[in-house]
Amino acid sequence: MQMTTAARKAVRKIMQKYEHPFDVEIDAMDLRQMSKNFPLGIIPTAAIDEIINAVLDNAKGGKREVEPRSIDPEVLNITPKFAWVDIDQTAINPIFQRDVAANHVFKIEKDFDPNKIIVPCAVKDMQTGLYLLWDGHHTSRVASRKGWKKIPVWYIEADVSDKTEEEAMAELILLAGRAFLTINKTNKRPVSRLDEHLIRLECGEHEARLVEDILIRYNCKFARKSDKAGQISHIPNTYDVFNLASPDGTRGIYLHRVLDFYRSAWPKEGVNGVMLKGLGLMFQMIDMSKGLHTIDKTVFNTELANSLHSVYGSAKISTEEIVEQYTDAYGDAGRDLTPVQVANGLMCHYKVHNSTFDIGNSQFTFQVR
């Protein structure tokens, strides 16, 4: 689905009433910037609906069939019911459940917090009276291991007003199967790494705060695209570089060093994620081989930046050329290893073009320009 011209026009009209502008695209609306327009930063859902409707009502196939807030589902009796249910009153019908995985139970159990439990969903079996879970089964197993006698459950019951019990239960089972697939496969929007970072940052997580402080120091910013100077879209590689340990066990120093180099070498470019991690690994390899504080980092950075500029130009081309030269020498090792290839290629490149510092040996060598 694309953002149409009509949608952008409708959004611009709505934006006129807001003091603080914010980005609206088909795949993301910047709620953090939008929140600056409201007391305490709390956005009424009606304000979000207005923009979502402006985008979708003007998209192909997105027009609503009904007016917003015109139906009361409680009156229509189509909403699930809520109950605290004895765990022994829950059960599994495997025709609408996946196999249970002990390792997934273990994973959830490590982070278990009774204040953050996902409420399981179920259908109520007409014959046994049991609550047949179609979502949240692993969560219920964790609750049981934690000693809980009851669990919260959202459930629906069969409507037998115009059909037999068998027909009603068959419809309920079909609904449960379709719901399971829709919830777990089709309509779960994964949390992006950008959203994850922002949530962790604004909730006060220490590591996210440290990473953000480093970004701010070098005038960098996480973004969904890295098409402007200082923008970083590859958030996993950024955290990987932050977590690289120096010979004395310190974390964070390589993210400082990489961004210091990058913003000096390519001040008008967005930050390439592979080059970012490749530089971090290179700095770590040098320190592991030669020890901390054995080279003048200012001189080294200037020499490396100048030679990369003269041979390749941009960070993007530097990355692509080094990976291509590695592939010529060793073959395609796969995308996951490209930062390692770049790190070793950068060391080889420095040795070809500069001789001021002994930076030790790379893990492997290959011919570079």
mmCIF file of C-alpha atoms in Angstrom:
data_model
loop_
_atom_site.group_PDB
_atom_site.id
_atom_site.type_symbol
_atom_site.label_atom_id
_atom_site.label_comp_id
_atom_site.label_asym_id
_atom_site.label_seq_id
_atom_site.Cartn_x
_atom_site.Cartn_y
_atom_site.Cartn_z
ATOM 1 C CA MET A 1 0.000 0.000 0.000
ATOM 2 C CA GLN A 2 1.311 3.411 -0.977
ATOM 3 C CA MET A 3 0.727 6.851 0.536
ATOM 4 C CA THR A 4 -1.402 8.572 -2.107
ATOM 5 C CA THR A 5 -1.307 12.222 -3.118
ATOM 6 C CA ALA A 6 -4.844 12.638 -1.766
ATOM 7 C CA ALA A 7 -3.761 11.152 1.565
ATOM 8 C CA ARG A 8 -0.816 13.531 1.872
ATOM 9 C CA LYS A 9 -3.087 16.456 1.085
ATOM 10 C CA ALA A 10 -5.572 15.341 3.778
ATOM 11 C CA VAL A 11 -2.766 14.934 6.316
ATOM 12 C CA ARG A 12 -1.342 18.399 5.534
ATOM 13 C CA LYS A 13 -4.762 19.888 6.189
ATOM 14 C CA ILE A 14 -4.920 18.224 9.606
ATOM 15 C CA MET A 15 -1.360 19.333 10.386
ATOM 16 C CA GLN A 16 -2.375 22.975 10.180
ATOM 17 C CA LYS A 17 -3.909 22.805 13.650
ATOM 18 C CA TYR A 18 -0.732 21.480 15.274
ATOM 19 C CA GLU A 19 2.072 23.693 16.543
ATOM 20 C CA HIS A 20 4.704 20.957 16.441
ATOM 21 C CA PRO A 21 4.994 19.108 13.094
ATOM 22 C CA PHE A 22 5.551 15.354 12.953
ATOM 23 C CA ASP A 23 6.199 12.802 10.221
ATOM 24 C CA VAL A 24 3.343 10.718 8.832
ATOM 25 C CA GLU A 25 4.091 7.857 6.429
ATOM 26 C CA ILE A 26 2.156 4.747 5.485
ATOM 27 C CA ASP A 27 4.424 2.563 7.639
ATOM 28 C CA ALA A 28 5.049 4.875 10.599
ATOM 29 C CA MET A 29 3.617 7.945 12.308
ATOM 30 C CA ASP A 30 5.951 9.726 14.705
ATOM 31 C CA LEU A 31 3.970 9.642 17.939
ATOM 32 C CA ARG A 32 6.829 11.034 20.018
ATOM 33 C CA GLN A 33 6.922 14.259 18.038
ATOM 34 C CA MET A 34 3.113 14.336 17.849
ATOM 35 C CA SER A 35 2.905 14.118 21.649
ATOM 36 C CA LYS A 36 4.539 17.554 21.986
ATOM 37 C CA ASN A 37 1.207 19.044 20.891
ATOM 38 C CA PHE A 38 -0.690 17.726 23.935
ATOM 39 C CA PRO A 39 -0.594 18.411 27.689
ATOM 40 C CA LEU A 40 1.735 15.988 29.498
ATOM 41 C CA GLY A 41 2.523 14.387 26.151
ATOM 42 C CA ILE A 42 -0.620 12.226 26.258
ATOM 43 C CA ILE A 43 -2.189 11.814 22.800
ATOM 44 C CA PRO A 44 -5.975 11.263 22.619
ATOM 45 C CA THR A 45 -6.719 8.233 20.454
ATOM 46 C CA ALA A 46 -9.241 10.314 18.509
ATOM 47 C CA ALA A 47 -6.348 12.461 17.244
ATOM 48 C CA ILE A 48 -4.527 9.359 16.036
ATOM 49 C CA ASP A 49 -7.712 8.021 14.429
ATOM 50 C CA GLU A 50 -8.136 11.263 12.531
ATOM 51 C CA ILE A 51 -4.784 10.897 10.806
ATOM 52 C CA ILE A 52 -5.044 7.116 10.271
ATOM 53 C CA ASN A 53 -8.436 7.653 8.653
ATOM 54 C CA ALA A 54 -7.084 10.471 6.481
ATOM 55 C CA VAL A 55 -4.360 8.129 5.213
ATOM 56 C CA LEU A 56 -6.452 4.989 4.721
ATOM 57 C CA ASP A 57 -9.699 6.569 3.500
ATOM 58 C CA ASN A 58 -7.699 8.045 0.639
ATOM 59 C CA ALA A 59 -5.849 4.798 -0.113
ATOM 60 C CA LYS A 60 -6.951 2.238 -2.654
ATOM 61 C CA GLY A 61 -9.209 -0.249 -0.905
ATOM 62 C CA GLY A 62 -8.920 1.494 2.450
ATOM 63 C CA LYS A 63 -12.275 3.264 2.674
ATOM 64 C CA ARG A 64 -14.226 2.502 5.865
ATOM 65 C CA GLU A 65 -17.677 0.960 5.643
ATOM 66 C CA VAL A 66 -18.993 2.529 8.852
ATOM 67 C CA GLU A 67 -18.564 5.726 10.799
ATOM 68 C CA PRO A 68 -16.112 5.615 13.718
ATOM 69 C CA ARG A 69 -17.571 4.866 17.155
ATOM 70 C CA SER A 70 -21.004 4.084 15.720
ATOM 71 C CA ILE A 71 -21.239 0.492 16.996
ATOM 72 C CA ASP A 72 -21.390 -0.730 20.589
ATOM 73 C CA PRO A 73 -20.073 -4.308 20.467
ATOM 74 C CA GLU A 74 -21.105 -4.902 24.075
ATOM 75 C CA VAL A 75 -24.748 -4.411 23.120
ATOM 76 C CA LEU A 76 -24.312 -6.770 20.158
ATOM 77 C CA ASN A 77 -22.833 -9.393 22.480
ATOM 78 C CA ILE A 78 -19.879 -10.116 20.193
ATOM 79 C CA THR A 79 -17.085 -9.309 22.614
ATOM 80 C CA PRO A 80 -15.131 -11.866 24.668
ATOM 81 C CA LYS A 81 -15.887 -12.266 28.345
ATOM 82 C CA PHE A 82 -13.302 -12.022 31.102
ATOM 83 C CA ALA A 83 -12.867 -14.376 34.041
ATOM 84 C CA TRP A 84 -10.306 -15.568 36.544
ATOM 85 C CA VAL A 85 -10.204 -19.279 35.780
ATOM 86 C CA ASP A 86 -8.744 -22.164 37.787
ATOM 87 C CA ILE A 87 -5.751 -23.446 35.812
ATOM 88 C CA ASP A 88 -7.187 -26.952 36.089
ATOM 89 C CA GLN A 89 -10.246 -25.667 34.220
ATOM 90 C CA THR A 90 -8.085 -24.804 31.199
ATOM 91 C CA ALA A 91 -7.165 -27.326 28.545
ATOM 92 C CA ILE A 92 -5.742 -27.647 25.043
ATOM 93 C CA ASN A 93 -7.409 -28.831 21.866
ATOM 94 C CA PRO A 94 -4.385 -29.465 19.615
ATOM 95 C CA ILE A 95 -6.342 -28.938 16.409
ATOM 96 C CA PHE A 96 -6.038 -25.179 16.931
ATOM 97 C CA GLN A 97 -2.751 -25.002 18.844
ATOM 98 C CA ARG A 98 0.901 -25.443 17.933
ATOM 99 C CA ASP A 99 3.125 -27.899 19.806
ATOM 100 C CA VAL A 100 4.193 -26.665 23.205
ATOM 101 C CA ALA A 101 7.904 -25.870 23.584
ATOM 102 C CA ALA A 102 9.595 -26.254 26.968
ATOM 103 C CA ASN A 103 12.427 -23.934 25.925
ATOM 104 C CA HIS A 104 9.918 -21.176 25.108
ATOM 105 C CA VAL A 105 8.308 -21.645 28.529
ATOM 106 C CA PHE A 106 11.782 -21.288 30.035
ATOM 107 C CA LYS A 107 12.419 -18.126 28.003
ATOM 108 C CA ILE A 108 9.186 -16.494 29.206
ATOM 109 C CA GLU A 109 9.775 -17.665 32.773
ATOM 110 C CA LYS A 110 13.115 -15.854 33.012
ATOM 111 C CA ASP A 111 11.360 -12.526 32.369
ATOM 112 C CA PHE A 112 8.129 -13.310 34.211
ATOM 113 C CA ASP A 113 6.506 -10.323 35.883
ATOM 114 C CA PRO A 114 2.918 -10.637 37.187
ATOM 115 C CA ASN A 115 2.356 -6.971 36.316
ATOM 116 C CA LYS A 116 3.092 -7.632 32.617
ATOM 117 C CA ILE A 117 1.256 -10.865 31.912
ATOM 118 C CA ILE A 118 -0.464 -11.287 28.540
ATOM 119 C CA VAL A 119 -4.058 -12.406 29.120
ATOM 120 C CA PRO A 120 -4.626 -15.795 27.438
ATOM 121 C CA CYS A 121 -7.570 -16.245 25.068
ATOM 122 C CA ALA A 122 -9.876 -19.267 24.947
ATOM 123 C CA VAL A 123 -13.118 -20.754 23.734
ATOM 124 C CA LYS A 124 -15.376 -22.401 26.307
ATOM 125 C CA ASP A 125 -16.116 -26.018 25.449
ATOM 126 C CA MET A 126 -19.831 -26.765 25.678
ATOM 127 C CA GLN A 127 -19.442 -30.421 26.635
ATOM 128 C CA THR A 128 -16.722 -30.234 29.286
ATOM 129 C CA GLY A 129 -17.026 -26.621 30.444
ATOM 130 C CA LEU A 130 -13.245 -26.327 30.026
ATOM 131 C CA TYR A 131 -11.584 -23.210 28.672
ATOM 132 C CA LEU A 132 -9.659 -24.284 25.559
ATOM 133 C CA LEU A 133 -6.709 -21.916 25.133
ATOM 134 C CA TRP A 134 -5.928 -20.708 21.623
ATOM 135 C CA ASP A 135 -3.476 -17.945 22.582
ATOM 136 C CA GLY A 136 -1.252 -17.595 25.642
ATOM 137 C CA HIS A 137 -0.720 -21.314 26.277
ATOM 138 C CA HIS A 138 2.997 -20.890 27.029
ATOM 139 C CA THR A 139 2.187 -17.990 29.342
ATOM 140 C CA SER A 140 -0.295 -20.167 31.242
ATOM 141 C CA ARG A 141 2.360 -22.857 31.673
ATOM 142 C CA VAL A 142 4.699 -20.274 33.179
ATOM 143 C CA ALA A 143 1.953 -19.084 35.537
ATOM 144 C CA SER A 144 1.448 -22.682 36.642
ATOM 145 C CA ARG A 145 5.182 -23.120 37.288
ATOM 146 C CA LYS A 146 5.091 -19.917 39.312
ATOM 147 C CA GLY A 147 2.460 -21.424 41.596
ATOM 148 C CA TRP A 148 -0.599 -19.611 40.308
ATOM 149 C CA LYS A 149 -3.919 -21.304 41.020
ATOM 150 C CA LYS A 150 -5.870 -19.151 38.572
ATOM 151 C CA ILE A 151 -5.101 -17.242 35.395
ATOM 152 C CA PRO A 152 -6.959 -14.375 33.714
ATOM 153 C CA VAL A 153 -8.741 -15.457 30.530
ATOM 154 C CA TRP A 154 -10.608 -13.759 27.708
ATOM 155 C CA TYR A 155 -13.087 -16.299 26.346
ATOM 156 C CA ILE A 156 -16.015 -16.664 23.971
ATOM 157 C CA GLU A 157 -18.925 -19.090 24.130
ATOM 158 C CA ALA A 158 -20.881 -20.759 21.347
ATOM 159 C CA ASP A 159 -24.139 -19.198 20.212
ATOM 160 C CA VAL A 160 -26.761 -21.959 20.003
ATOM 161 C CA SER A 161 -29.747 -19.743 19.342
ATOM 162 C CA ASP A 162 -30.142 -20.850 15.710
ATOM 163 C CA LYS A 163 -28.042 -24.032 15.429
ATOM 164 C CA THR A 164 -27.286 -27.327 17.145
ATOM 165 C CA GLU A 165 -24.627 -27.604 19.839
ATOM 166 C CA GLU A 166 -22.417 -29.576 17.449
ATOM 167 C CA GLU A 167 -22.703 -26.927 14.753
ATOM 168 C CA ALA A 168 -22.108 -24.108 17.232
ATOM 169 C CA MET A 169 -19.031 -25.818 18.686
ATOM 170 C CA ALA A 170 -17.654 -26.540 15.211
ATOM 171 C CA GLU A 171 -17.969 -22.847 14.369
ATOM 172 C CA LEU A 172 -16.228 -21.949 17.628
ATOM 173 C CA ILE A 173 -13.331 -24.313 16.904
ATOM 174 C CA LEU A 174 -12.993 -22.917 13.390
ATOM 175 C CA LEU A 175 -12.932 -19.407 14.827
ATOM 176 C CA ALA A 176 -10.246 -20.402 17.344
ATOM 177 C CA GLY A 177 -8.057 -21.908 14.635
ATOM 178 C CA ARG A 178 -8.353 -18.883 12.403
ATOM 179 C CA ALA A 179 -7.793 -16.534 15.352
ATOM 180 C CA PHE A 180 -4.632 -18.404 16.369
ATOM 181 C CA LEU A 181 -3.147 -18.077 12.882
ATOM 182 C CA THR A 182 -4.212 -14.449 12.527
ATOM 183 C CA ILE A 183 -2.763 -13.426 15.897
ATOM 184 C CA ASN A 184 0.468 -15.422 15.688
ATOM 185 C CA LYS A 185 1.270 -15.383 11.995
ATOM 186 C CA THR A 186 -0.592 -12.741 10.029
ATOM 187 C CA ASN A 187 -1.297 -9.633 12.085
ATOM 188 C CA LYS A 188 1.436 -9.413 14.712
ATOM 189 C CA ARG A 189 3.477 -6.349 13.787
ATOM 190 C CA PRO A 190 6.947 -6.921 15.178
ATOM 191 C CA VAL A 191 8.465 -4.198 17.310
ATOM 192 C CA SER A 192 11.154 -2.494 15.224
ATOM 193 C CA ARG A 193 14.593 -2.025 16.721
ATOM 194 C CA LEU A 194 14.058 1.745 16.548
ATOM 195 C CA ASP A 195 10.839 1.517 18.554
ATOM 196 C CA GLU A 196 12.501 -0.893 20.967
ATOM 197 C CA HIS A 197 15.368 1.541 21.554
ATOM 198 C CA LEU A 198 13.036 4.508 22.061
ATOM 199 C CA ILE A 199 10.834 2.584 24.477
ATOM 200 C CA ARG A 200 13.825 1.370 26.474
ATOM 201 C CA LEU A 201 15.292 4.886 26.439
ATOM 202 C CA GLU A 202 12.140 6.649 27.601
ATOM 203 C CA CYS A 203 11.487 4.001 30.245
ATOM 204 C CA GLY A 204 14.912 4.733 31.711
ATOM 205 C CA GLU A 205 16.911 1.642 30.734
ATOM 206 C CA HIS A 206 20.574 2.268 31.538
ATOM 207 C CA GLU A 207 22.172 0.787 28.414
ATOM 208 C CA ALA A 208 19.822 2.626 26.055
ATOM 209 C CA ARG A 209 20.628 5.870 27.853
ATOM 210 C CA LEU A 210 24.375 5.293 27.471
ATOM 211 C CA VAL A 211 24.024 4.545 23.747
ATOM 212 C CA GLU A 212 21.822 7.601 23.228
ATOM 213 C CA ASP A 213 24.295 9.853 25.046
ATOM 214 C CA ILE A 214 27.083 8.695 22.710
ATOM 215 C CA LEU A 215 24.929 9.350 19.645
ATOM 216 C CA ILE A 216 24.108 12.856 20.854
ATOM 217 C CA ARG A 217 27.782 13.620 21.484
ATOM 218 C CA TYR A 218 28.603 12.968 17.818
ATOM 219 C CA ASN A 219 25.439 14.562 16.436
ATOM 220 C CA CYS A 220 24.024 11.201 15.389
ATOM 221 C CA LYS A 221 20.489 9.912 15.602
ATOM 222 C CA PHE A 222 18.705 6.593 15.164
ATOM 223 C CA ALA A 223 16.240 6.756 12.275
ATOM 224 C CA ARG A 224 14.228 4.398 10.080
ATOM 225 C CA LYS A 225 16.429 5.400 7.133
ATOM 226 C CA SER A 226 20.034 6.589 7.132
ATOM 227 C CA ASP A 227 19.768 8.976 4.200
ATOM 228 C CA LYS A 228 20.783 12.136 6.063
ATOM 229 C CA ALA A 229 24.040 13.098 7.757
ATOM 230 C CA GLY A 230 24.534 11.319 11.075
ATOM 231 C CA GLN A 231 21.429 9.118 10.793
ATOM 232 C CA ILE A 232 21.832 5.462 11.788
ATOM 233 C CA SER A 233 19.233 2.902 10.747
ATOM 234 C CA HIS A 234 21.193 -0.244 11.643
ATOM 235 C CA ILE A 235 20.488 -0.272 15.366
ATOM 236 C CA PRO A 236 21.614 -3.880 16.089
ATOM 237 C CA ASN A 237 25.097 -3.139 14.725
ATOM 238 C CA THR A 238 25.248 0.024 16.828
ATOM 239 C CA TYR A 239 24.495 -1.905 20.010
ATOM 240 C CA ASP A 240 26.976 -4.596 18.945
ATOM 241 C CA VAL A 241 29.709 -1.968 18.682
ATOM 242 C CA PHE A 242 28.691 -0.460 22.021
ATOM 243 C CA ASN A 243 29.042 -3.903 23.627
ATOM 244 C CA LEU A 244 32.499 -4.626 22.208
ATOM 245 C CA ALA A 245 34.812 -4.952 25.195
ATOM 246 C CA SER A 246 38.239 -3.337 25.262
ATOM 247 C CA PRO A 247 41.249 -5.279 26.618
ATOM 248 C CA ASP A 248 40.440 -3.966 30.103
ATOM 249 C CA GLY A 249 36.766 -4.967 29.781
ATOM 250 C CA THR A 250 35.311 -1.502 29.200
ATOM 251 C CA ARG A 251 32.219 -1.240 26.994
ATOM 252 C CA GLY A 252 31.242 1.775 24.932
ATOM 253 C CA ILE A 253 34.673 3.070 23.956
ATOM 254 C CA TYR A 254 34.502 1.615 20.436
ATOM 255 C CA LEU A 255 31.186 3.268 19.684
ATOM 256 C CA HIS A 256 32.821 6.549 20.706
ATOM 257 C CA ARG A 257 35.818 5.877 18.477
ATOM 258 C CA VAL A 258 33.779 4.722 15.483
ATOM 259 C CA LEU A 259 31.412 7.699 15.502
ATOM 260 C CA ASP A 260 34.300 10.079 16.081
ATOM 261 C CA PHE A 261 36.029 8.638 12.999
ATOM 262 C CA TYR A 262 32.882 8.373 10.903
ATOM 263 C CA ARG A 263 31.602 11.903 11.501
ATOM 264 C CA SER A 264 35.043 13.293 10.683
ATOM 265 C CA ALA A 265 35.660 11.103 7.625
ATOM 266 C CA TRP A 266 32.145 11.326 6.109
ATOM 267 C CA PRO A 267 30.425 14.288 7.804
ATOM 268 C CA LYS A 268 27.709 14.647 5.147
ATOM 269 C CA GLU A 269 26.710 10.976 4.984
ATOM 270 C CA GLY A 270 24.340 8.762 6.894
ATOM 271 C CA VAL A 271 26.052 6.007 8.856
ATOM 272 C CA ASN A 272 26.441 2.737 6.953
ATOM 273 C CA GLY A 273 25.688 -0.119 9.359
ATOM 274 C CA VAL A 274 28.276 -2.548 7.957
ATOM 275 C CA MET A 275 31.053 0.049 7.975
ATOM 276 C CA LEU A 276 29.997 1.060 11.492
ATOM 277 C CA LYS A 277 30.493 -2.454 12.847
ATOM 278 C CA GLY A 278 33.537 -3.092 10.674
ATOM 279 C CA LEU A 279 35.307 -0.058 12.139
ATOM 280 C CA GLY A 280 34.397 -1.138 15.656
ATOM 281 C CA LEU A 281 35.815 -4.614 15.118
ATOM 282 C CA MET A 282 38.971 -3.142 13.535
ATOM 283 C CA PHE A 283 39.608 -0.818 16.493
ATOM 284 C CA GLN A 284 39.061 -3.717 18.888
ATOM 285 C CA MET A 285 41.457 -5.995 16.946
ATOM 286 C CA ILE A 286 44.161 -3.314 16.996
ATOM 287 C CA ASP A 287 43.798 -2.844 20.762
ATOM 288 C CA MET A 288 43.748 -6.596 21.405
ATOM 289 C CA SER A 289 46.909 -7.010 19.322
ATOM 290 C CA LYS A 290 48.894 -3.932 20.349
ATOM 291 C CA GLY A 291 47.271 -2.827 23.610
ATOM 292 C CA LEU A 292 45.361 0.292 24.557
ATOM 293 C CA HIS A 293 46.829 3.751 23.912
ATOM 294 C CA THR A 294 49.671 2.512 21.694
ATOM 295 C CA ILE A 295 48.714 4.554 18.632
ATOM 296 C CA ASP A 296 47.806 8.207 18.271
ATOM 297 C CA LYS A 297 44.125 7.886 17.363
ATOM 298 C CA THR A 298 43.915 11.371 15.836
ATOM 299 C CA VAL A 299 46.781 10.730 13.449
ATOM 300 C CA PHE A 300 45.580 7.203 12.663
ATOM 301 C CA ASN A 301 42.035 8.416 11.936
ATOM 302 C CA THR A 302 43.311 11.142 9.630
ATOM 303 C CA GLU A 303 45.533 8.747 7.698
ATOM 304 C CA LEU A 304 42.839 6.091 7.294
ATOM 305 C CA ALA A 305 40.153 8.610 6.347
ATOM 306 C CA ASN A 306 42.396 10.259 3.729
ATOM 307 C CA SER A 307 43.353 6.978 2.084
ATOM 308 C CA LEU A 308 39.747 5.717 2.015
ATOM 309 C CA HIS A 309 38.651 8.981 0.453
ATOM 310 C CA SER A 310 41.366 8.918 -2.200
ATOM 311 C CA VAL A 311 40.803 5.273 -3.159
ATOM 312 C CA TYR A 312 37.047 4.781 -2.750
ATOM 313 C CA GLY A 313 35.252 7.977 -1.792
ATOM 314 C CA SER A 314 32.072 7.450 0.227
ATOM 315 C CA ALA A 315 31.572 5.033 3.123
ATOM 316 C CA LYS A 316 29.039 3.074 1.077
ATOM 317 C CA ILE A 317 31.450 2.551 -1.835
ATOM 318 C CA SER A 318 34.305 1.769 0.575
ATOM 319 C CA THR A 319 32.185 -0.942 2.176
ATOM 320 C CA GLU A 320 31.033 -2.446 -1.120
ATOM 321 C CA GLU A 321 34.517 -2.468 -2.648
ATOM 322 C CA ILE A 322 36.153 -4.086 0.377
ATOM 323 C CA VAL A 323 33.492 -6.825 0.517
ATOM 324 C CA GLU A 324 33.868 -7.411 -3.223
ATOM 325 C CA GLN A 325 37.653 -7.726 -2.860
ATOM 326 C CA TYR A 326 37.175 -10.216 -0.032
ATOM 327 C CA THR A 327 34.776 -12.232 -2.215
ATOM 328 C CA ASP A 328 37.335 -12.263 -5.033
ATOM 329 C CA ALA A 329 39.881 -13.736 -2.636
ATOM 330 C CA TYR A 330 37.806 -16.152 -0.558
ATOM 331 C CA GLY A 331 34.336 -16.423 -2.105
ATOM 332 C CA ASP A 332 31.002 -15.337 -0.691
ATOM 333 C CA ALA A 333 31.035 -15.962 3.072
ATOM 334 C CA GLY A 334 27.495 -14.690 3.636
ATOM 335 C CA ARG A 335 25.938 -11.445 4.720
ATOM 336 C CA ASP A 336 26.386 -12.012 8.459
ATOM 337 C CA LEU A 337 30.171 -11.915 8.122
ATOM 338 C CA THR A 338 30.435 -8.730 6.063
ATOM 339 C CA PRO A 339 31.402 -6.522 9.050
ATOM 340 C CA VAL A 340 34.235 -8.970 9.788
ATOM 341 C CA GLN A 341 35.341 -8.780 6.162
ATOM 342 C CA VAL A 342 35.269 -4.975 6.286
ATOM 343 C CA ALA A 343 37.242 -4.896 9.558
ATOM 344 C CA ASN A 344 40.023 -7.052 8.111
ATOM 345 C CA GLY A 345 39.897 -5.205 4.794
ATOM 346 C CA LEU A 346 40.346 -1.869 6.578
ATOM 347 C CA MET A 347 43.445 -3.182 8.342
ATOM 348 C CA CYS A 348 44.841 -4.477 5.043
ATOM 349 C CA HIS A 349 44.040 -1.143 3.398
ATOM 350 C CA TYR A 350 45.826 0.846 6.113
ATOM 351 C CA LYS A 351 48.960 -1.294 5.774
ATOM 352 C CA VAL A 352 49.010 -0.752 1.984
ATOM 353 C CA HIS A 353 48.652 3.023 2.158
ATOM 354 C CA ASN A 354 50.144 4.017 5.542
ATOM 355 C CA SER A 355 53.123 2.984 7.645
ATOM 356 C CA THR A 356 53.075 5.348 10.608
ATOM 357 C CA PHE A 357 51.730 2.779 13.077
ATOM 358 C CA ASP A 358 52.145 -0.938 13.555
ATOM 359 C CA ILE A 359 48.520 -2.009 13.976
ATOM 360 C CA GLY A 360 49.203 -5.725 14.368
ATOM 361 C CA ASN A 361 47.877 -8.557 12.266
ATOM 362 C CA SER A 362 44.374 -8.973 10.943
ATOM 363 C CA GLN A 363 42.558 -12.310 11.218
ATOM 364 C CA PHE A 364 43.083 -12.873 7.495
ATOM 365 C CA THR A 365 44.554 -10.892 4.620
ATOM 366 C CA PHE A 366 43.501 -10.275 1.068
ATOM 367 C CA GLN A 367 44.459 -7.875 -1.703
ATOM 368 C CA VAL A 368 42.806 -4.491 -1.429
ATOM 369 C CA ARG A 369 43.160 -1.256 -3.326
#
